[in-house]
GROMACS .gro file of N, CA, C and O in nm:
model
  300
    1MET      N    1  -2.807  -3.251   3.155
    1MET     CA    2  -2.838  -3.120   3.121
    1MET      C    3  -2.711  -3.012   3.162
    1MET      O    4  -2.691  -2.924   3.091
    2MET      N    5  -2.667  -3.032   3.275
    2MET     CA    6  -2.533  -2.942   3.303
    2MET      C    7  -2.435  -2.961   3.221
    2MET      O    8  -2.365  -2.849   3.179
    3MET      N    9  -2.403  -3.070   3.179
    3MET     CA   10  -2.290  -3.114   3.095
    3MET      C   11  -2.318  -3.038   2.961
    3MET      O   12  -2.204  -2.979   2.886
    4LEU      N   13  -2.442  -3.028   2.900
    4LEU     CA   14  -2.468  -2.969   2.784
    4LEU      C   15  -2.450  -2.802   2.795
    4LEU      O   16  -2.389  -2.754   2.697
    5SER      N   17  -2.478  -2.764   2.901
    5SER     CA   18  -2.434  -2.614   2.937
    5SER      C   19  -2.286  -2.573   2.928
    5SER      O   20  -2.248  -2.483   2.869
    6PHE      N   21  -2.213  -2.665   2.981
    6PHE     CA   22  -2.068  -2.645   2.978
    6PHE      C   23  -2.020  -2.662   2.837
    6PHE      O   24  -1.923  -2.587   2.811
    7VAL      N   25  -2.060  -2.763   2.760
    7VAL     CA   26  -2.014  -2.767   2.607
    7VAL      C   27  -2.052  -2.637   2.522
    7VAL      O   28  -1.972  -2.592   2.454
    8PHE      N   29  -2.181  -2.609   2.550
    8PHE     CA   30  -2.224  -2.485   2.475
    8PHE      C   31  -2.136  -2.362   2.527
    8PHE      O   32  -2.094  -2.282   2.428
    9LEU      N   33  -2.114  -2.349   2.662
    9LEU     CA   34  -2.022  -2.233   2.696
    9LEU      C   35  -1.882  -2.234   2.639
    9LEU      O   36  -1.813  -2.152   2.591
   10GLY      N   37  -1.831  -2.368   2.639
   10GLY     CA   38  -1.693  -2.379   2.576
   10GLY      C   39  -1.685  -2.348   2.428
   10GLY      O   40  -1.597  -2.285   2.389
   11LEU      N   41  -1.783  -2.384   2.364
   11LEU     CA   42  -1.817  -2.362   2.220
   11LEU      C   43  -1.825  -2.196   2.185
   11LEU      O   44  -1.763  -2.165   2.092
   12LEU      N   45  -1.889  -2.145   2.283
   12LEU     CA   46  -1.916  -2.003   2.268
   12LEU      C   47  -1.768  -1.928   2.295
   12LEU      O   48  -1.737  -1.831   2.226
   13LEU      N   49  -1.701  -1.964   2.398
   13LEU     CA   50  -1.564  -1.903   2.428
   13LEU      C   51  -1.471  -1.920   2.304
   13LEU      O   52  -1.394  -1.851   2.259
   14LEU      N   53  -1.488  -2.050   2.249
   14LEU     CA   54  -1.384  -2.089   2.137
   14LEU      C   55  -1.400  -2.001   2.021
   14LEU      O   56  -1.328  -1.955   1.956
   15GLY      N   57  -1.539  -1.991   1.993
   15GLY     CA   58  -1.584  -1.889   1.874
   15GLY      C   59  -1.534  -1.765   1.895
   15GLY      O   60  -1.500  -1.698   1.807
   16GLY      N   61  -1.542  -1.707   2.017
   16GLY     CA   62  -1.492  -1.566   2.049
   16GLY      C   63  -1.330  -1.554   2.029
   16GLY      O   64  -1.299  -1.455   1.980
   17VAL      N   65  -1.268  -1.666   2.064
   17VAL     CA   66  -1.130  -1.659   2.062
   17VAL      C   67  -1.095  -1.657   1.906
   17VAL      O   68  -1.014  -1.582   1.841
   18VAL      N   69  -1.166  -1.749   1.829
   18VAL     CA   70  -1.129  -1.758   1.683
   18VAL      C   71  -1.170  -1.618   1.611
   18VAL      O   72  -1.105  -1.555   1.526
   19LEU      N   73  -1.279  -1.547   1.648
   19LEU     CA   74  -1.320  -1.421   1.594
   19LEU      C   75  -1.215  -1.328   1.618
   19LEU      O   76  -1.187  -1.252   1.529
   20VAL      N   77  -1.180  -1.317   1.744
   20VAL     CA   78  -1.081  -1.207   1.774
   20VAL      C   79  -0.945  -1.225   1.694
   20VAL      O   80  -0.884  -1.145   1.635
   21ALA      N   81  -0.903  -1.352   1.693
   21ALA     CA   82  -0.781  -1.396   1.611
   21ALA      C   83  -0.798  -1.351   1.461
   21ALA      O   84  -0.699  -1.290   1.389
   22LEU      N   85  -0.916  -1.377   1.406
   22LEU     CA   86  -0.952  -1.337   1.255
   22LEU      C   87  -0.941  -1.190   1.245
   22LEU      O   88  -0.886  -1.134   1.145
   23LEU      N   89  -1.020  -1.111   1.354
   23LEU     CA   90  -1.006  -0.959   1.310
   23LEU      C   91  -0.860  -0.902   1.337
   23LEU      O   92  -0.821  -0.825   1.269
   24ALA      N   93  -0.791  -0.971   1.441
   24ALA     CA   94  -0.646  -0.905   1.447
   24ALA      C   95  -0.571  -0.946   1.319
   24ALA      O   96  -0.488  -0.861   1.280
   25GLY      N   97  -0.563  -1.060   1.292
   25GLY     CA   98  -0.502  -1.100   1.154
   25GLY      C   99  -0.538  -1.005   1.030
   25GLY      O  100  -0.449  -0.966   0.955
   26GLY      N  101  -0.659  -0.998   1.020
   26GLY     CA  102  -0.714  -0.904   0.909
   26GLY      C  103  -0.672  -0.756   0.928
   26GLY      O  104  -0.630  -0.702   0.818
   27GLY      N  105  -0.670  -0.706   1.040
   27GLY     CA  106  -0.622  -0.566   1.065
   27GLY      C  107  -0.470  -0.548   1.029
   27GLY      O  108  -0.426  -0.472   0.971
   28ALA      N  109  -0.406  -0.663   1.068
   28ALA     CA  110  -0.255  -0.657   1.038
   28ALA      C  111  -0.229  -0.666   0.899
   28ALA      O  112  -0.130  -0.600   0.860
   29LEU      N  113  -0.307  -0.742   0.841
   29LEU     CA  114  -0.290  -0.763   0.674
   29LEU      C  115  -0.311  -0.622   0.621
   29LEU      O  116  -0.228  -0.575   0.534
   30LEU      N  117  -0.413  -0.562   0.653
   30LEU     CA  118  -0.442  -0.427   0.604
   30LEU      C  119  -0.344  -0.320   0.615
   30LEU      O  120  -0.302  -0.223   0.541
   31ARG      N  121  -0.298  -0.319   0.744
   31ARG     CA  122  -0.195  -0.235   0.788
   31ARG      C  123  -0.073  -0.248   0.711
   31ARG      O  124   0.005  -0.151   0.651
   32ASN      N  125  -0.029  -0.384   0.670
   32ASN     CA  126   0.083  -0.386   0.598
   32ASN      C  127   0.076  -0.368   0.460
   32ASN      O  128   0.169  -0.311   0.385
   33GLN      N  129  -0.045  -0.377   0.386
   33GLN     CA  130  -0.057  -0.343   0.252
   33GLN      C  131  -0.070  -0.191   0.217
   33GLN      O  132  -0.018  -0.151   0.124
   34GLY      N  133  -0.112  -0.115   0.335
   34GLY     CA  134  -0.102   0.029   0.308
   34GLY      C  135   0.030   0.098   0.360
   34GLY      O  136   0.046   0.207   0.318
   35SER      N  137   0.132   0.025   0.387
   35SER     CA  138   0.243   0.086   0.437
   35SER      C  139   0.334   0.120   0.320
   35SER      O  140   0.441   0.210   0.343
   36ASP      N  141   0.327   0.068   0.195
   36ASP     CA  142   0.417   0.083   0.100
   36ASP      C  143   0.358   0.206   0.010
   36ASP      O  144   0.304   0.187  -0.090
   37THR      N  145   0.371   0.337   0.064
   37THR     CA  146   0.325   0.448   0.008
   37THR      C  147   0.418   0.511  -0.118
   37THR      O  148   0.362   0.579  -0.200
   38ASN      N  149   0.540   0.478  -0.121
   38ASN     CA  150   0.640   0.534  -0.218
   38ASN      C  151   0.664   0.430  -0.326
   38ASN      O  152   0.698   0.316  -0.298
   39PRO      N  153   0.633   0.460  -0.435
   39PRO     CA  154   0.664   0.374  -0.542
   39PRO      C  155   0.817   0.334  -0.548
   39PRO      O  156   0.904   0.423  -0.521
   40PRO      N  157   0.867   0.213  -0.573
   40PRO     CA  158   1.005   0.190  -0.567
   40PRO      C  159   1.098   0.273  -0.651
   40PRO      O  160   1.196   0.281  -0.625
   41ASP      N  161   1.038   0.308  -0.796
   41ASP     CA  162   1.131   0.385  -0.872
   41ASP      C  163   1.154   0.526  -0.832
   41ASP      O  164   1.237   0.600  -0.880
   42GLU      N  165   1.086   0.568  -0.730
   42GLU     CA  166   1.109   0.702  -0.686
   42GLU      C  167   1.170   0.714  -0.536
   42GLU      O  168   1.161   0.821  -0.464
   43GLY      N  169   1.244   0.611  -0.506
   43GLY     CA  170   1.330   0.591  -0.392
   43GLY      C  171   1.463   0.666  -0.386
   43GLY      O  172   1.502   0.739  -0.461
   44GLN      N  173   1.537   0.634  -0.291
   44GLN     CA  174   1.679   0.677  -0.292
   44GLN      C  175   1.744   0.650  -0.411
   44GLN      O  176   1.737   0.536  -0.434
   45GLY      N  177   1.850   0.720  -0.445
   45GLY     CA  178   1.936   0.689  -0.566
   45GLY      C  179   1.891   0.721  -0.693
   45GLY      O  180   1.949   0.680  -0.789
   46VAL      N  181   1.767   0.777  -0.719
   46VAL     CA  182   1.710   0.777  -0.842
   46VAL      C  183   1.713   0.948  -0.861
   46VAL      O  184   1.656   1.010  -0.775
   47SER      N  185   1.765   0.977  -0.969
   47SER     CA  186   1.769   1.136  -1.005
   47SER      C  187   1.641   1.182  -1.048
   47SER      O  188   1.537   1.109  -1.075
   48ALA      N  189   1.619   1.302  -1.030
   48ALA     CA  190   1.486   1.361  -1.095
   48ALA      C  191   1.465   1.355  -1.217
   48ALA      O  192   1.349   1.341  -1.262
   49ARG      N  193   1.576   1.356  -1.288
   49ARG     CA  194   1.550   1.336  -1.437
   49ARG      C  195   1.492   1.194  -1.467
   49ARG      O  196   1.411   1.166  -1.556
   50GLU      N  197   1.542   1.091  -1.397
   50GLU     CA  198   1.482   0.951  -1.422
   50GLU      C  199   1.345   0.937  -1.382
   50GLU      O  200   1.276   0.881  -1.444
   51VAL      N  201   1.309   1.011  -1.262
   51VAL     CA  202   1.161   1.000  -1.225
   51VAL      C  203   1.090   1.055  -1.323
   51VAL      O  204   0.987   1.032  -1.375
   52LEU      N  205   1.147   1.191  -1.387
   52LEU     CA  206   1.041   1.252  -1.475
   52LEU      C  207   1.042   1.176  -1.601
   52LEU      O  208   0.938   1.171  -1.676
   53ASP      N  209   1.144   1.123  -1.648
   53ASP     CA  210   1.140   1.018  -1.775
   53ASP      C  211   1.039   0.906  -1.757
   53ASP      O  212   0.966   0.878  -1.833
   54ARG      N  213   1.039   0.850  -1.619
   54ARG     CA  214   0.950   0.745  -1.616
   54ARG      C  215   0.802   0.772  -1.605
   54ARG      O  216   0.706   0.717  -1.661
   55ARG      N  217   0.781   0.906  -1.540
   55ARG     CA  218   0.639   0.966  -1.536
   55ARG      C  219   0.599   0.993  -1.671
   55ARG      O  220   0.477   0.956  -1.714
   56LEU      N  221   0.676   1.030  -1.780
   56LEU     CA  222   0.635   1.064  -1.907
   56LEU      C  223   0.607   0.925  -1.975
   56LEU      O  224   0.522   0.909  -2.043
   57ALA      N  225   0.699   0.826  -1.958
   57ALA     CA  226   0.678   0.697  -2.014
   57ALA      C  227   0.544   0.620  -1.946
   57ALA      O  228   0.472   0.550  -2.035
   58ARG      N  229   0.489   0.660  -1.835
   58ARG     CA  230   0.382   0.596  -1.781
   58ARG      C  231   0.267   0.678  -1.833
   58ARG      O  232   0.143   0.640  -1.804
   59GLY      N  233   0.281   0.795  -1.893
   59GLY     CA  234   0.159   0.876  -1.942
   59GLY      C  235   0.114   0.963  -1.838
   59GLY      O  236  -0.001   1.014  -1.840
   60GLU      N  237   0.192   0.987  -1.712
   60GLU     CA  238   0.118   1.064  -1.601
   60GLU      C  239   0.137   1.221  -1.637
   60GLU      O  240   0.067   1.292  -1.592
   61ILE      N  241   0.235   1.261  -1.735
   61ILE     CA  242   0.250   1.402  -1.767
   61ILE      C  243   0.251   1.395  -1.917
   61ILE      O  244   0.291   1.312  -1.987
   62SER      N  245   0.230   1.515  -1.980
   62SER     CA  246   0.221   1.532  -2.118
   62SER      C  247   0.351   1.576  -2.154
   62SER      O  248   0.458   1.609  -2.094
   63ARG      N  249   0.387   1.575  -2.311
   63ARG     CA  250   0.516   1.609  -2.337
   63ARG      C  251   0.553   1.771  -2.320
   63ARG      O  252   0.668   1.786  -2.278
   64ASP      N  253   0.444   1.844  -2.311
   64ASP     CA  254   0.491   1.991  -2.290
   64ASP      C  255   0.527   2.001  -2.124
   64ASP      O  256   0.627   2.072  -2.101
   65GLU      N  257   0.457   1.927  -2.044
   65GLU     CA  258   0.486   1.928  -1.907
   65GLU      C  259   0.634   1.861  -1.878
   65GLU      O  260   0.705   1.928  -1.806
   66TYR      N  261   0.649   1.761  -1.955
   66TYR     CA  262   0.788   1.710  -1.948
   66TYR      C  263   0.895   1.802  -1.973
   66TYR      O  264   0.994   1.816  -1.903
   67GLU      N  265   0.884   1.867  -2.092
   67GLU     CA  266   0.998   1.961  -2.145
   67GLU      C  267   1.004   2.080  -2.041
   67GLU      O  268   1.110   2.116  -2.009
   68SER      N  269   0.884   2.133  -1.995
   68SER     CA  270   0.891   2.244  -1.900
   68SER      C  271   0.964   2.199  -1.766
   68SER      O  272   1.062   2.267  -1.723
   69ILE      N  273   0.941   2.088  -1.722
   69ILE     CA  274   1.011   2.045  -1.584
   69ILE      C  275   1.147   2.009  -1.614
   69ILE      O  276   1.245   2.050  -1.521
   70ARG      N  277   1.162   1.951  -1.743
   70ARG     CA  278   1.317   1.916  -1.758
   70ARG      C  279   1.395   2.038  -1.771
   70ARG      O  280   1.516   2.035  -1.731
   71ASP      N  281   1.334   2.152  -1.833
   71ASP     CA  282   1.433   2.284  -1.841
   71ASP      C  283   1.453   2.324  -1.716
   71ASP      O  284   1.550   2.387  -1.680
   72GLN      N  285   1.345   2.320  -1.605
   72GLN     CA  286   1.371   2.373  -1.477
   72GLN      C  287   1.458   2.292  -1.415
   72GLN      O  288   1.548   2.342  -1.330
   73ILE      N  289   1.462   2.153  -1.427
   73ILE     CA  290   1.569   2.062  -1.359
   73ILE      C  291   1.712   2.098  -1.408
   73ILE      O  292   1.801   2.108  -1.315
   74GLU      N  293   1.731   2.102  -1.524
   74GLU     CA  294   1.860   2.119  -1.589
   74GLU      C  295   1.912   2.265  -1.574
   74GLU      O  296   2.022   2.299  -1.605
   75SER      N  297   1.826   2.361  -1.549
   75SER     CA  298   1.886   2.504  -1.515
   75SER      C  299   1.938   2.527  -1.377
   75SER      O  300   1.920   2.461  -1.294
   0.00000   0.00000   0.00000
């Protein structure tokens, strides 16, 4: 009977260690996925005009907004 208690205690501890490892791994995975907040096309080395052109191409802004912003950039 005493041996069974030690086996149960060992399994309980092992389960706790596995649970902690899974939670830590899941948290790290979620942190890494949220860290890339800037799209790659709007990083360093890209001009404002290129960003504007890409936003128009993706449909994020209308043609009128594009022309208005382009005029402000070029002036």
